[in-house]
């Protein structure tokens, strides 16, 4: 799980690691992808179903292609567990890390999603790209809130985006291993802390762009140095 000759990624707390370039995770032409890691909660790697013809690039980078129409990857977690992975409340440590390439973005609720929930509600969050081209975190806390970054990431270039939730109802956003902004992430009501169970789509929309890998960490306190470690361990694949 590292670039050739480079450092390894952080593994502590890693519950999902989907990587289009690893044949143990995905084989071209298949309609199922698999997590590269086990977690303490699941007796087998999480399975993910490619739906509606998600594309796949077989160049030296390897990535999933989402057409912005109806493509999606469903996080199934079956048969041992219910669908999806629970991130937890605003006071739970978690990290979502994704390598993406896109020129899209939207401030509309549920639009331009990278990771979210497929149902109509209750929905905890939508992790994606904002209308101003920065990272965004839409979350529900009595009503919906849109939190955005400050660094442009919809320039049709590869970027590693990291959402690092802390234990004080705030969340740090990072672009290419570097800190961007700190935003609120509070969640009201246990019913709204539902699983994230769909990649490249949400209950309202789909993603227009490419996703090479996506990982989820639960219960791990990430330092800025560890976010940068993950970037350095994987950037070589993208010529960075």
Tab-separated table of C-alpha atoms in Angstrom:
chain	number	residue	atom	x	y	z
A	1	UNK	CA	0.000	0.000	0.000
A	2	UNK	CA	2.743	2.427	-0.860
A	3	UNK	CA	4.419	3.960	-3.843
A	4	UNK	CA	7.398	1.938	-5.008
A	5	UNK	CA	10.280	2.717	-2.704
A	6	UNK	CA	8.151	5.141	-0.676
A	7	UNK	CA	6.650	5.127	2.805
A	8	UNK	CA	3.670	3.011	3.731
A	9	UNK	CA	0.252	4.523	4.354
A	10	UNK	CA	-1.142	4.811	7.873
A	11	UNK	CA	-2.965	1.583	8.722
A	12	UNK	CA	-4.254	2.090	12.265
A	13	UNK	CA	-8.053	2.392	12.189
A	14	UNK	CA	-8.300	1.644	8.460
A	15	UNK	CA	-11.670	-0.049	7.816
A	16	UNK	CA	-12.064	0.466	4.051
A	17	UNK	CA	-9.436	0.819	1.346
A	18	UNK	CA	-10.681	0.653	-2.237
A	19	UNK	CA	-7.978	1.009	-4.909
A	20	UNK	CA	-8.656	0.690	-8.641
A	21	UNK	CA	-4.979	-0.030	-9.346
A	22	UNK	CA	-4.691	-3.073	-7.083
A	23	UNK	CA	-5.898	-6.353	-8.613
A	24	UNK	CA	-6.856	-7.618	-5.152
A	25	UNK	CA	-9.262	-4.693	-4.935
A	26	UNK	CA	-10.532	-4.581	-8.508
A	27	UNK	CA	-10.126	-6.532	-11.755
A	28	UNK	CA	-11.032	-4.806	-15.013
A	29	UNK	CA	-14.462	-5.862	-16.278
A	30	UNK	CA	-15.754	-6.958	-12.882
A	31	UNK	CA	-18.900	-5.522	-11.320
A	32	UNK	CA	-17.538	-5.978	-7.779
A	33	UNK	CA	-14.614	-4.326	-5.983
A	34	UNK	CA	-13.200	-5.314	-2.603
A	35	UNK	CA	-11.593	-3.470	0.275
A	36	UNK	CA	-7.912	-4.256	0.715
A	37	UNK	CA	-8.194	-4.378	4.512
A	38	UNK	CA	-10.182	-6.205	7.144
A	39	UNK	CA	-11.502	-4.325	10.137
A	40	UNK	CA	-12.386	-5.547	13.595
A	41	UNK	CA	-16.068	-5.200	12.712
A	42	UNK	CA	-16.131	-7.402	9.629
A	43	UNK	CA	-15.014	-10.990	9.139
A	44	UNK	CA	-14.265	-10.455	5.446
A	45	UNK	CA	-13.243	-7.481	3.293
A	46	UNK	CA	-16.077	-5.083	2.487
A	47	UNK	CA	-17.499	-5.674	-0.986
A	48	UNK	CA	-18.555	-2.846	-3.293
A	49	UNK	CA	-20.887	-3.180	-6.286
A	50	UNK	CA	-20.274	-1.155	-9.455
A	51	UNK	CA	-23.667	-0.046	-10.772
A	52	UNK	CA	-24.838	1.436	-14.095
A	53	UNK	CA	-21.605	0.958	-15.988
A	54	UNK	CA	-18.970	2.697	-13.877
A	55	UNK	CA	-16.017	3.144	-16.215
A	56	UNK	CA	-12.477	1.973	-15.615
A	57	UNK	CA	-9.174	3.249	-16.949
A	58	UNK	CA	-6.399	0.735	-17.542
A	59	UNK	CA	-3.606	3.266	-18.045
A	60	UNK	CA	-0.630	3.459	-15.679
A	61	UNK	CA	-2.744	5.242	-13.034
A	62	UNK	CA	-5.919	3.083	-13.079
A	63	UNK	CA	-9.102	4.688	-11.781
A	64	UNK	CA	-12.878	4.508	-11.789
A	65	UNK	CA	-14.724	6.822	-14.177
A	66	UNK	CA	-18.066	8.366	-13.133
A	67	UNK	CA	-20.110	9.930	-15.934
A	68	UNK	CA	-22.194	12.298	-13.794
A	69	UNK	CA	-25.373	10.590	-14.969
A	70	UNK	CA	-26.114	7.466	-12.908
A	71	UNK	CA	-22.799	5.703	-12.144
A	72	UNK	CA	-22.204	4.672	-8.548
A	73	UNK	CA	-20.336	2.222	-6.336
A	74	UNK	CA	-22.401	0.740	-3.505
A	75	UNK	CA	-20.637	-0.160	-0.251
A	76	UNK	CA	-22.428	-3.409	0.516
A	77	UNK	CA	-20.793	-4.905	3.643
A	78	UNK	CA	-22.609	-8.149	3.079
A	79	UNK	CA	-23.567	-10.747	4.144
A	80	UNK	CA	-22.146	-10.348	7.653
A	81	UNK	CA	-23.044	-6.707	8.273
A	82	UNK	CA	-25.627	-4.137	7.283
A	83	UNK	CA	-24.967	-1.870	4.338
A	84	UNK	CA	-22.394	0.871	4.707
A	85	UNK	CA	-19.919	2.116	7.307
A	86	UNK	CA	-20.875	4.426	10.175
A	87	UNK	CA	-18.594	7.433	10.549
A	88	UNK	CA	-20.070	8.399	13.914
A	89	UNK	CA	-20.992	11.719	15.439
A	90	UNK	CA	-19.190	15.050	15.459
A	91	UNK	CA	-17.203	13.865	18.486
A	92	UNK	CA	-15.917	10.672	16.846
A	93	UNK	CA	-12.510	10.514	15.175
A	94	UNK	CA	-12.697	9.481	11.530
A	95	UNK	CA	-10.882	10.186	8.272
A	96	UNK	CA	-12.025	9.917	4.660
A	97	UNK	CA	-9.233	10.020	2.107
A	98	UNK	CA	-9.749	10.052	-1.680
A	99	UNK	CA	-7.682	10.565	-4.828
A	100	UNK	CA	-9.931	12.364	-7.321
A	101	UNK	CA	-9.781	14.246	-10.614
A	102	UNK	CA	-12.686	16.445	-11.691
A	103	UNK	CA	-13.727	19.764	-13.159
A	104	UNK	CA	-17.174	19.765	-11.524
A	105	UNK	CA	-18.626	21.105	-8.290
A	106	UNK	CA	-21.897	22.313	-6.786
A	107	UNK	CA	-23.266	23.984	-3.652
A	108	UNK	CA	-26.663	22.311	-4.116
A	109	UNK	CA	-27.490	19.778	-1.427
A	110	UNK	CA	-26.233	16.304	-2.298
A	111	UNK	CA	-24.550	17.410	-5.522
A	112	UNK	CA	-20.975	16.570	-6.680
A	113	UNK	CA	-20.681	13.722	-4.164
A	114	UNK	CA	-17.597	11.585	-3.519
A	115	UNK	CA	-18.980	9.677	-0.516
A	116	UNK	CA	-22.482	9.846	0.931
A	117	UNK	CA	-25.687	7.898	1.630
A	118	UNK	CA	-27.942	6.467	-1.060
A	119	UNK	CA	-31.294	6.844	0.735
A	120	UNK	CA	-33.505	9.896	1.062
A	121	UNK	CA	-32.981	10.224	4.791
A	122	UNK	CA	-32.127	10.645	7.435
A	123	UNK	CA	-28.753	11.478	5.889
A	124	UNK	CA	-25.739	12.492	7.934
A	125	UNK	CA	-23.441	14.029	5.336
A	126	UNK	CA	-22.292	14.483	1.770
A	127	UNK	CA	-18.545	14.585	1.152
A	128	UNK	CA	-17.670	16.128	-2.197
A	129	UNK	CA	-16.750	19.203	-4.261
A	130	UNK	CA	-18.327	22.647	-3.789
A	131	UNK	CA	-19.492	25.072	-6.451
A	132	UNK	CA	-16.418	27.250	-5.944
A	133	UNK	CA	-14.231	24.242	-6.802
A	134	UNK	CA	-13.047	23.523	-3.257
A	135	UNK	CA	-13.646	20.536	-0.979
A	136	UNK	CA	-17.001	20.526	0.769
A	137	UNK	CA	-18.624	18.853	3.762
A	138	UNK	CA	-22.414	19.021	3.899
A	139	UNK	CA	-23.768	17.807	7.218
A	140	UNK	CA	-27.036	17.753	9.105
A	141	UNK	CA	-27.342	19.282	12.568
A	142	UNK	CA	-30.966	20.292	13.006
A	143	UNK	CA	-30.739	21.684	9.481
A	144	UNK	CA	-28.274	21.319	6.622
A	145	UNK	CA	-24.924	23.146	6.685
A	146	UNK	CA	-22.456	23.563	3.824
A	147	UNK	CA	-18.786	23.890	4.775
A	148	UNK	CA	-16.206	24.545	2.081
A	149	UNK	CA	-12.446	24.731	1.756
A	150	UNK	CA	-10.327	27.503	0.307
A	151	UNK	CA	-8.105	25.654	-2.187
A	152	UNK	CA	-9.323	24.905	-5.713
A	153	UNK	CA	-9.409	21.193	-6.526
A	154	UNK	CA	-11.684	21.035	-9.605
A	155	UNK	CA	-8.907	21.884	-12.064
A	156	UNK	CA	-9.069	18.465	-13.764
A	157	UNK	CA	-5.837	17.431	-12.042
A	158	UNK	CA	-5.301	14.639	-9.531
A	159	UNK	CA	-5.613	15.650	-5.878
A	160	UNK	CA	-5.631	13.717	-2.625
A	161	UNK	CA	-8.478	15.085	-0.511
A	162	UNK	CA	-8.721	14.315	3.209
A	163	UNK	CA	-11.573	14.987	5.621
A	164	UNK	CA	-10.263	14.542	9.174
A	165	UNK	CA	-12.988	14.680	11.834
A	166	UNK	CA	-11.886	15.567	15.382
A	167	UNK	CA	-13.574	14.909	18.727
A	168	UNK	CA	-14.774	18.499	19.267
A	169	UNK	CA	-17.454	18.816	16.559
A	170	UNK	CA	-14.985	20.177	14.030
A	171	UNK	CA	-13.357	18.758	10.934
A	172	UNK	CA	-10.066	19.553	9.198
A	173	UNK	CA	-9.817	19.508	5.413
A	174	UNK	CA	-6.516	18.782	3.665
A	175	UNK	CA	-5.497	19.050	0.008
A	176	UNK	CA	-2.503	17.032	-1.172
A	177	UNK	CA	-1.398	16.437	2.395
A	178	UNK	CA	-1.523	20.114	3.400
A	179	UNK	CA	-4.009	21.722	5.799
A	180	UNK	CA	-6.738	23.787	4.170
A	181	UNK	CA	-9.449	24.776	6.694
A	182	UNK	CA	-11.156	23.750	9.943
A	183	UNK	CA	-14.974	23.680	9.856
A	184	UNK	CA	-17.812	22.619	12.163
A	185	UNK	CA	-19.117	19.058	11.866
A	186	UNK	CA	-21.623	18.704	14.710
A	187	UNK	CA	-24.414	16.141	14.359
A	188	UNK	CA	-27.773	16.338	16.143
A	189	UNK	CA	-29.774	13.175	16.756
A	190	UNK	CA	-28.630	9.574	16.558
A	191	UNK	CA	-31.002	8.956	13.661
A	192	UNK	CA	-28.884	11.202	11.481
A	193	UNK	CA	-25.645	9.312	12.124
A	194	UNK	CA	-26.346	6.852	9.349
A	195	UNK	CA	-23.802	4.886	7.299
A	196	UNK	CA	-21.954	6.220	4.291
A	197	UNK	CA	-22.774	3.558	1.736
A	198	UNK	CA	-22.251	5.004	-1.743
A	199	UNK	CA	-19.153	6.218	-3.623
A	200	UNK	CA	-19.386	8.619	-6.560
A	201	UNK	CA	-23.038	9.380	-5.838
A	202	UNK	CA	-25.533	10.424	-3.166
A	203	UNK	CA	-29.267	10.259	-2.593
A	204	UNK	CA	-29.618	13.247	-4.915
A	205	UNK	CA	-26.880	13.215	-7.536
A	206	UNK	CA	-23.795	11.562	-9.020
A	207	UNK	CA	-20.145	12.512	-9.388
A	208	UNK	CA	-18.686	13.676	-12.696
A	209	UNK	CA	-15.000	12.773	-12.685
A	210	UNK	CA	-12.516	10.099	-11.682
A	211	UNK	CA	-11.775	8.393	-8.368
A	212	UNK	CA	-8.617	6.281	-8.100
A	213	UNK	CA	-8.826	5.235	-4.450
A	214	UNK	CA	-10.869	5.852	-1.334
A	215	UNK	CA	-10.151	4.947	2.274
A	216	UNK	CA	-12.018	5.308	5.557
A	217	UNK	CA	-10.508	5.317	9.045
A	218	UNK	CA	-12.567	5.029	12.229
A	219	UNK	CA	-11.447	5.893	15.777
A	220	UNK	CA	-7.919	6.984	14.871
A	221	UNK	CA	-6.457	10.353	15.867
A	222	UNK	CA	-4.686	11.603	12.738
A	223	UNK	CA	-1.884	14.146	12.975
A	224	UNK	CA	-1.066	16.501	10.093
A	225	UNK	CA	2.118	14.480	9.626
A	226	UNK	CA	0.087	11.307	9.072
A	227	UNK	CA	-2.127	12.986	6.486
A	228	UNK	CA	1.044	14.039	4.672
A	229	UNK	CA	2.425	10.507	5.062
A	230	UNK	CA	-0.550	9.104	3.165
A	231	UNK	CA	-0.027	11.654	0.414
A	232	UNK	CA	3.680	10.926	0.070
A	233	UNK	CA	3.032	7.180	0.057
A	234	UNK	CA	0.691	7.362	-2.926
A	235	UNK	CA	1.519	10.492	-4.958
A	236	UNK	CA	4.090	8.789	-7.203
A	237	UNK	CA	1.349	6.904	-9.018
A	238	UNK	CA	0.010	10.244	-10.250
A	239	UNK	CA	3.365	11.608	-11.349
A	240	UNK	CA	3.599	13.985	-8.393
